[in-house]
mmCIF file of C-alpha atoms in Angstrom:
data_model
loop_
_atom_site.group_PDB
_atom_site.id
_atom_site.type_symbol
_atom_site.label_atom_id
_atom_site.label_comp_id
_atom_site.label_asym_id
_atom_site.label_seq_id
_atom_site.Cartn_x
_atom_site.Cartn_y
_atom_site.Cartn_z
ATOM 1 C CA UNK A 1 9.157 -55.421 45.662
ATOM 2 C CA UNK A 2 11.601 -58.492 45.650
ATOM 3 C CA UNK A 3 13.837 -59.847 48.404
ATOM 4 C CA UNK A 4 17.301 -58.648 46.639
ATOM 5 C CA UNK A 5 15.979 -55.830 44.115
ATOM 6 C CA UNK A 6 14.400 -52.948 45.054
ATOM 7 C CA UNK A 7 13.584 -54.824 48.780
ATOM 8 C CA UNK A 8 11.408 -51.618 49.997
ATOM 9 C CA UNK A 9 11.640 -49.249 52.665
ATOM 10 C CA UNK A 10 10.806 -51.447 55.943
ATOM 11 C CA UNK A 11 13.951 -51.302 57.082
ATOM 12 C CA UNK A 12 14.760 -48.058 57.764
ATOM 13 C CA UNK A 13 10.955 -47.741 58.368
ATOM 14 C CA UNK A 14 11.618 -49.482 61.842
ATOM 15 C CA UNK A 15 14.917 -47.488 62.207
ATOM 16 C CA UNK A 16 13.265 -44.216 62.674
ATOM 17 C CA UNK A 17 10.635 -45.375 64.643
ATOM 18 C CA UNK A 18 13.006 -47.353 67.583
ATOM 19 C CA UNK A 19 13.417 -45.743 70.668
ATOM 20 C CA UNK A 20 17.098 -44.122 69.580
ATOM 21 C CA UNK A 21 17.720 -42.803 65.851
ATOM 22 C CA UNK A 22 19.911 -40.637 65.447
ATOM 23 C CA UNK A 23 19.377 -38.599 61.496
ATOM 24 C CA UNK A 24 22.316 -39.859 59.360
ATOM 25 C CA UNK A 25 20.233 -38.976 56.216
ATOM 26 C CA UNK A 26 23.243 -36.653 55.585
ATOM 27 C CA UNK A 27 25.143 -39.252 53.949
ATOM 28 C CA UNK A 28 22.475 -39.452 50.901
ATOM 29 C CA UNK A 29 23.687 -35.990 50.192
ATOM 30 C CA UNK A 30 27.204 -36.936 49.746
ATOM 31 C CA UNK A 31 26.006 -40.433 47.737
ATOM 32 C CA UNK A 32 24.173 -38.210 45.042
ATOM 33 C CA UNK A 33 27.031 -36.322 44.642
ATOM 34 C CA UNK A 34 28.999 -39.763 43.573
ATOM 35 C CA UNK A 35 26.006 -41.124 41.507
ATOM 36 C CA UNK A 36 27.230 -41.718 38.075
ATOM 37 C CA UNK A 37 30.768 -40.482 38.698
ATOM 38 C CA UNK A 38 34.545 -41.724 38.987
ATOM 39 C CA UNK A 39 33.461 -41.839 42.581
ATOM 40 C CA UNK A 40 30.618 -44.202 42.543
ATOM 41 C CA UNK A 41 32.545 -47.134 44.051
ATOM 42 C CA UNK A 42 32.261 -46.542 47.870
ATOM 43 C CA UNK A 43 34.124 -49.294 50.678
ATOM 44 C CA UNK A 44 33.028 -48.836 54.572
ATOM 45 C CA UNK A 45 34.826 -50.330 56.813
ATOM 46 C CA UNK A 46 34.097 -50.524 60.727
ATOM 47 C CA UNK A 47 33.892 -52.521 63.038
ATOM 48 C CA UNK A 48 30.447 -53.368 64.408
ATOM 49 C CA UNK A 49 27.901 -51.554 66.075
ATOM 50 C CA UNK A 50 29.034 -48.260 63.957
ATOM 51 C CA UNK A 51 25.569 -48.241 61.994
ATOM 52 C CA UNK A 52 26.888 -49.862 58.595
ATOM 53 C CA UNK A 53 23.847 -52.058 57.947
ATOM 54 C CA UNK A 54 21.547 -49.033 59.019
ATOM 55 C CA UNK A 55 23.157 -46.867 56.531
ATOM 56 C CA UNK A 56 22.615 -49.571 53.652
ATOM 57 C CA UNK A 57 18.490 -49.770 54.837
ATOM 58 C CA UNK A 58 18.463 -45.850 54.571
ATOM 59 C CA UNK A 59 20.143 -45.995 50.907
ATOM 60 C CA UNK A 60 17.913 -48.707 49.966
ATOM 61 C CA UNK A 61 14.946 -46.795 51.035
ATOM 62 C CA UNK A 62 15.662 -43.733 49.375
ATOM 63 C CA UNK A 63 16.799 -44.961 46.171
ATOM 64 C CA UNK A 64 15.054 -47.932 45.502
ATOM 65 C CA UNK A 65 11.769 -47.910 42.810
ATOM 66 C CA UNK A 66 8.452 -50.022 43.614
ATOM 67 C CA UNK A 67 8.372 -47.537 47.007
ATOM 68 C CA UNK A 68 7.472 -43.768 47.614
ATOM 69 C CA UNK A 69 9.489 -43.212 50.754
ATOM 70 C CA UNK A 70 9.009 -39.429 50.302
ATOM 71 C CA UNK A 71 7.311 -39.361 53.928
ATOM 72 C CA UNK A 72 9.833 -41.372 55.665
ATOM 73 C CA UNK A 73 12.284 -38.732 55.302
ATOM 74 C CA UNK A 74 10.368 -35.598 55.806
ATOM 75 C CA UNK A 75 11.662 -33.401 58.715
ATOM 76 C CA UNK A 76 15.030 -35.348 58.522
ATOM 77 C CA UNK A 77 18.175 -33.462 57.057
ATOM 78 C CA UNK A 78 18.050 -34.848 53.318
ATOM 79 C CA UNK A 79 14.798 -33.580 53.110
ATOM 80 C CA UNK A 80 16.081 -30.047 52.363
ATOM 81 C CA UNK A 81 18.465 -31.214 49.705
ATOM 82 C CA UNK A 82 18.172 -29.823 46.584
ATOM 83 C CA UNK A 83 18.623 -32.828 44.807
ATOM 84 C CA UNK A 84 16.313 -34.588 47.110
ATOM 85 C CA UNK A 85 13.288 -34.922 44.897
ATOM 86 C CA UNK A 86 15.295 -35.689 42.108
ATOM 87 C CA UNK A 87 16.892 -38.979 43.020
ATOM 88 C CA UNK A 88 14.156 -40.269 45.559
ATOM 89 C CA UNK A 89 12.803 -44.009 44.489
ATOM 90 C CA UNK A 90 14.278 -43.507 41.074
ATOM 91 C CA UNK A 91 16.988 -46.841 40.724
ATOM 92 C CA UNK A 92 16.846 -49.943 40.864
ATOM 93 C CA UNK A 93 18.332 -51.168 43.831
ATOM 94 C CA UNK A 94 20.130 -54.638 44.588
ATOM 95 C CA UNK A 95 20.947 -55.465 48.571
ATOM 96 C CA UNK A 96 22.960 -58.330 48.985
ATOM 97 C CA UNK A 97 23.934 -59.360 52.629
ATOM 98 C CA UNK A 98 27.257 -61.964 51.711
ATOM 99 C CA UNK A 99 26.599 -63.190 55.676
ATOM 100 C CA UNK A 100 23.129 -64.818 54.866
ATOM 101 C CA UNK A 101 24.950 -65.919 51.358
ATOM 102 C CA UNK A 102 27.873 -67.545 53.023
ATOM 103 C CA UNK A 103 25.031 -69.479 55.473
ATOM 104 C CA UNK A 104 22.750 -70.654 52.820
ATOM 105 C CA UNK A 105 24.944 -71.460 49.952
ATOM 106 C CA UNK A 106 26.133 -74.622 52.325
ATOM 107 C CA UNK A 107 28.461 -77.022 49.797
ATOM 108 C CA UNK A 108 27.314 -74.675 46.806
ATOM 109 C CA UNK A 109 29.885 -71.946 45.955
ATOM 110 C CA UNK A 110 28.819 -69.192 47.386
ATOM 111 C CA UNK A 111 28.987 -67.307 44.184
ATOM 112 C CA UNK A 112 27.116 -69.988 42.482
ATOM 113 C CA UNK A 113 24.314 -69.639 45.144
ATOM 114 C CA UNK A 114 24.396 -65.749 45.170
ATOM 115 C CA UNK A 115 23.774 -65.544 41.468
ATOM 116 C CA UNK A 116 21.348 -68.029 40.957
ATOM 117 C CA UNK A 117 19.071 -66.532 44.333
ATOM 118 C CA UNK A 118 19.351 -62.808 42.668
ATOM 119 C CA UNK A 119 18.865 -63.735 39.092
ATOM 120 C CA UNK A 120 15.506 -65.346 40.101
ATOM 121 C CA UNK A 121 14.650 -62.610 41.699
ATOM 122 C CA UNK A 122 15.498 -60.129 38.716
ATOM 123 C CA UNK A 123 13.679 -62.382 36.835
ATOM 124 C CA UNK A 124 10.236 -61.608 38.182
ATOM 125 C CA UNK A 125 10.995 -57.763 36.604
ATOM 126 C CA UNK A 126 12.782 -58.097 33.888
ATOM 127 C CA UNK A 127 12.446 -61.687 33.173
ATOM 128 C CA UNK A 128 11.365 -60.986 29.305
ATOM 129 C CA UNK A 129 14.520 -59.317 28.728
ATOM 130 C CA UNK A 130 16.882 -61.870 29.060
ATOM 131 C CA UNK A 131 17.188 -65.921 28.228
ATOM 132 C CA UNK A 132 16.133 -67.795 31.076
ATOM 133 C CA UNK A 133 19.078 -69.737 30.695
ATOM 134 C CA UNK A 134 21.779 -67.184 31.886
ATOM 135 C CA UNK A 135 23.481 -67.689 35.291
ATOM 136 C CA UNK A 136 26.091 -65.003 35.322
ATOM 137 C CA UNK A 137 24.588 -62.047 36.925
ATOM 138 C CA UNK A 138 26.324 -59.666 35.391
ATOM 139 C CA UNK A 139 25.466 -60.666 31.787
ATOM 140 C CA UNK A 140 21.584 -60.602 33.143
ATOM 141 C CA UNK A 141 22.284 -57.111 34.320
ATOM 142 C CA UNK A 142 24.141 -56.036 31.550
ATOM 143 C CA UNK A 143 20.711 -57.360 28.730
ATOM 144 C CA UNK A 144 19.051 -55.182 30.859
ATOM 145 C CA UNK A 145 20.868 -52.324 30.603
ATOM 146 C CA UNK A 146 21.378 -52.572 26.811
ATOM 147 C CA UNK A 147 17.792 -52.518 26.186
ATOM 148 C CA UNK A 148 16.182 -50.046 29.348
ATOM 149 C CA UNK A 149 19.568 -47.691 29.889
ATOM 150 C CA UNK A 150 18.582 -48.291 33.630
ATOM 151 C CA UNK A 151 21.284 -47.850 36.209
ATOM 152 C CA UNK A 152 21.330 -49.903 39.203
ATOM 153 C CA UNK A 153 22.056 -49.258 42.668
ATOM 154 C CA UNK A 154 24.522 -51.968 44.807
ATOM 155 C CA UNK A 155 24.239 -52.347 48.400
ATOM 156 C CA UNK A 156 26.626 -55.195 49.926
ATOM 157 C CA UNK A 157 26.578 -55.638 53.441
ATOM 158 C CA UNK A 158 29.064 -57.829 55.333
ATOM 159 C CA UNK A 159 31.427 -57.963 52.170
ATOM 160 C CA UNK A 160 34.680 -59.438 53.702
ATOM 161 C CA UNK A 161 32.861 -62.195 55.631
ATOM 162 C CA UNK A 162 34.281 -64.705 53.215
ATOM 163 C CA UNK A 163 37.822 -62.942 53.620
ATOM 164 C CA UNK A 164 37.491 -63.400 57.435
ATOM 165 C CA UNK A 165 35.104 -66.970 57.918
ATOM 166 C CA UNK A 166 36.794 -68.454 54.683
ATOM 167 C CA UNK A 167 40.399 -67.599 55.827
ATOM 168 C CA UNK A 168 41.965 -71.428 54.871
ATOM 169 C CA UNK A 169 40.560 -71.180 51.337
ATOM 170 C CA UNK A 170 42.699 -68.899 49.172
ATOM 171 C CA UNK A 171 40.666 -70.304 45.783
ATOM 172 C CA UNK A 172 36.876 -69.249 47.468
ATOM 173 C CA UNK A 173 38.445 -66.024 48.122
ATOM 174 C CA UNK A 174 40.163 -65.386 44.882
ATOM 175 C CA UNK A 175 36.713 -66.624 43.099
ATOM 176 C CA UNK A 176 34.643 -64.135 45.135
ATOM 177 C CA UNK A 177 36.886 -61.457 44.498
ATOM 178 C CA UNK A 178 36.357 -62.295 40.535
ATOM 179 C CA UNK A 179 32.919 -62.269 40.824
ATOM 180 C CA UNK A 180 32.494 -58.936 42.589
ATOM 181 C CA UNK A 181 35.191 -57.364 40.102
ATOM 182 C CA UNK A 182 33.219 -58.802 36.849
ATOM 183 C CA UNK A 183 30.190 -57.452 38.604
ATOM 184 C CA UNK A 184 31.104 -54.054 39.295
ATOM 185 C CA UNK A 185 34.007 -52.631 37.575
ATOM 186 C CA UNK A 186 33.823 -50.653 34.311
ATOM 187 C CA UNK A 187 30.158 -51.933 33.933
ATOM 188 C CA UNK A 188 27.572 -49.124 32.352
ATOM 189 C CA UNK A 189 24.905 -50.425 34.623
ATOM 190 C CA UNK A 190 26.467 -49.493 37.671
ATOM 191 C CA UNK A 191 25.566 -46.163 39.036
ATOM 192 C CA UNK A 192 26.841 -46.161 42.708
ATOM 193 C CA UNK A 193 28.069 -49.180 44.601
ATOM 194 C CA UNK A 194 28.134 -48.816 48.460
ATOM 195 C CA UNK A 195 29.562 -52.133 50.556
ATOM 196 C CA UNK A 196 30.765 -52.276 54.015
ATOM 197 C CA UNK A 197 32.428 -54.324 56.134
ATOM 198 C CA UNK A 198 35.342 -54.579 58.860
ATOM 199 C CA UNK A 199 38.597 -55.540 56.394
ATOM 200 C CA UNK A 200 39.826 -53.217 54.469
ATOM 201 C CA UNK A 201 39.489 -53.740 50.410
ATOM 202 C CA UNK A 202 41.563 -57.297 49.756
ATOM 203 C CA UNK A 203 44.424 -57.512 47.674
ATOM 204 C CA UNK A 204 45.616 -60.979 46.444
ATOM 205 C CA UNK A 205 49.044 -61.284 44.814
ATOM 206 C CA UNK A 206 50.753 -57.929 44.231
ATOM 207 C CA UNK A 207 47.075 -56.426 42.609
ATOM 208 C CA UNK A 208 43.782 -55.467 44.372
ATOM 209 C CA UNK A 209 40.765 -56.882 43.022
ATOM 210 C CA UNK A 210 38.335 -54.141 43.653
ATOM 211 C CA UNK A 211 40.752 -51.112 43.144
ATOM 212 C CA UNK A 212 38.069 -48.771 41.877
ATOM 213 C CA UNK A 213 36.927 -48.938 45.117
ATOM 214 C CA UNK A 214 37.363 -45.399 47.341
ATOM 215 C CA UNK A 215 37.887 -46.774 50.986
ATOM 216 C CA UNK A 216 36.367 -45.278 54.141
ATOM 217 C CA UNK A 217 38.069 -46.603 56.862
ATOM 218 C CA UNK A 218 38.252 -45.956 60.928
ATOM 219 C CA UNK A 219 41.796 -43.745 60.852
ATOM 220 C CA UNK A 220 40.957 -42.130 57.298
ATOM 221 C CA UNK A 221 37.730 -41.166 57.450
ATOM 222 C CA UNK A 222 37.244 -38.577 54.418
ATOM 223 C CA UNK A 223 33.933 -37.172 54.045
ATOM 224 C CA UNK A 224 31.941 -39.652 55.916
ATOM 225 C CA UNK A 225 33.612 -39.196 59.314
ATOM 226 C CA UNK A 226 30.114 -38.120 60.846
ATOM 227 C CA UNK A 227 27.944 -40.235 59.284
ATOM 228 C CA UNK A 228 29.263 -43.697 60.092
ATOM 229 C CA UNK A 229 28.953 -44.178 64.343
ATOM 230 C CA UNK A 230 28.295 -41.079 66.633
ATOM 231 C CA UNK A 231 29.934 -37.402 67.033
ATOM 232 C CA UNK A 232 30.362 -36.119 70.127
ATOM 233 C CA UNK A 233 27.738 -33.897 69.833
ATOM 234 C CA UNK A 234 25.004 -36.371 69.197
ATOM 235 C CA UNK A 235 26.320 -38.540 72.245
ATOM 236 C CA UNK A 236 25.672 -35.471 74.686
ATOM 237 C CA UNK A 237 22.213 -35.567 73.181
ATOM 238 C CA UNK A 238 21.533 -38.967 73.318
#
């Protein structure tokens, strides 16, 4: 297991064993359903304490390869899925937090930092099938792809934190923007991308960057409505 691909199933590990979880596993029914689809590109946004970074542990967990995290969820609502088995551990799963990017890339772009960290990391996997040389994740991602046909996974925590801690610098935010756009959209390897955050999707000039994008926000809530934060039910519960 790596840091940034495939990181394991600790994480929600510790989730279900704290004093308070509350099953959410629900949600991985409704992400299989978007796997692969016109509906792969999924935007949370909350404001904090609603469970987002939770959620992303849970995904990771479930999807990611180099774990068997078929006992974690046993008893727990996703379990009964019929799709359960066939999607469990079967991706290859990348979980970027941009917070702890936006710390550590210091006077490096943050881009710059973010792809050189991950690409490493890919490295010790797939290393063989691309040139050492490369620093644009996506092309790594995309050599991959074109000789494995593996799909990957995207998890992005925190995505707006440079749209809210990097508010003077229209250029850092226009960059990032470009990056996550050459990353994502209309790429074969991408089978479902999941980010949340507490902005909505930014637009700069009259286009949005990350259009593809099908938002989930707090006053249109779609499908997710009781899987991000608490229903009333589960609060009487509690």
């Amino acid at each position: 297991m790596g840091i940034y691909l495939n990181p394991g199933n600790d994480g929600f590990f510790e989730a279900i064993r704290s004093e308070i979880y509350v099953d959410k596993t629900g949600l991985i029914a409704y992400t299989n359903k978007c796997l692969c689809t016109e509906q792969k590109f999924i935007c949370v946004s909350r404001p904090r304490r609603f469970g987002k970074s939770m959620a992303l542990k849970m995904l990771a967990a479930y999807y990611g390869r180099e774990c068997d995290s078929r006992r974690l969820f046993e008893g727990f609502r996703i379990a009964g899925a019929p799709d359960f088995a066939e999607n469990l551990n079967r991706y290859d799963v990348i979980l970027l937090n941009m917070q702890q990017f936006l710390i550590r890339a210091k006077k490096q772009d943050v881009t710059d930092y973010l792809e050189q960290v991950v690409i490493s990391d890919i490295g010790e996997v797939y290393g063989e099938l691309f040139s050492d040389k490369e620093t644009v994740l996506a092309a790594v991602l995309e050599q991959i792809y074109a000789k494995t046909k593996k799909k990957f996974i995207f998890l992005i925590d925190e995505w707006d934190c440079v749209m809210r801690e990097r508010q003077e610098s229209e250029v850092l935010q226009k960059q990032y923007l470009d990056f996550l756009r050459n990353l994502l959209k209309d790429q074969p390897y991408v089978a479902l991308a999941y980010m949340t955050g507490i902005l909505p999707v930014k637009k700069y000039g009259q286009h949005s960057a990350l259009n593809m994008f099908w938002e989930y926000s707090m006053t249109d809530q779609k499908a997710l409505e009781e899987y991000t934060g608490f229903t009333e039910e589960e609060v009487e519960k509690l």
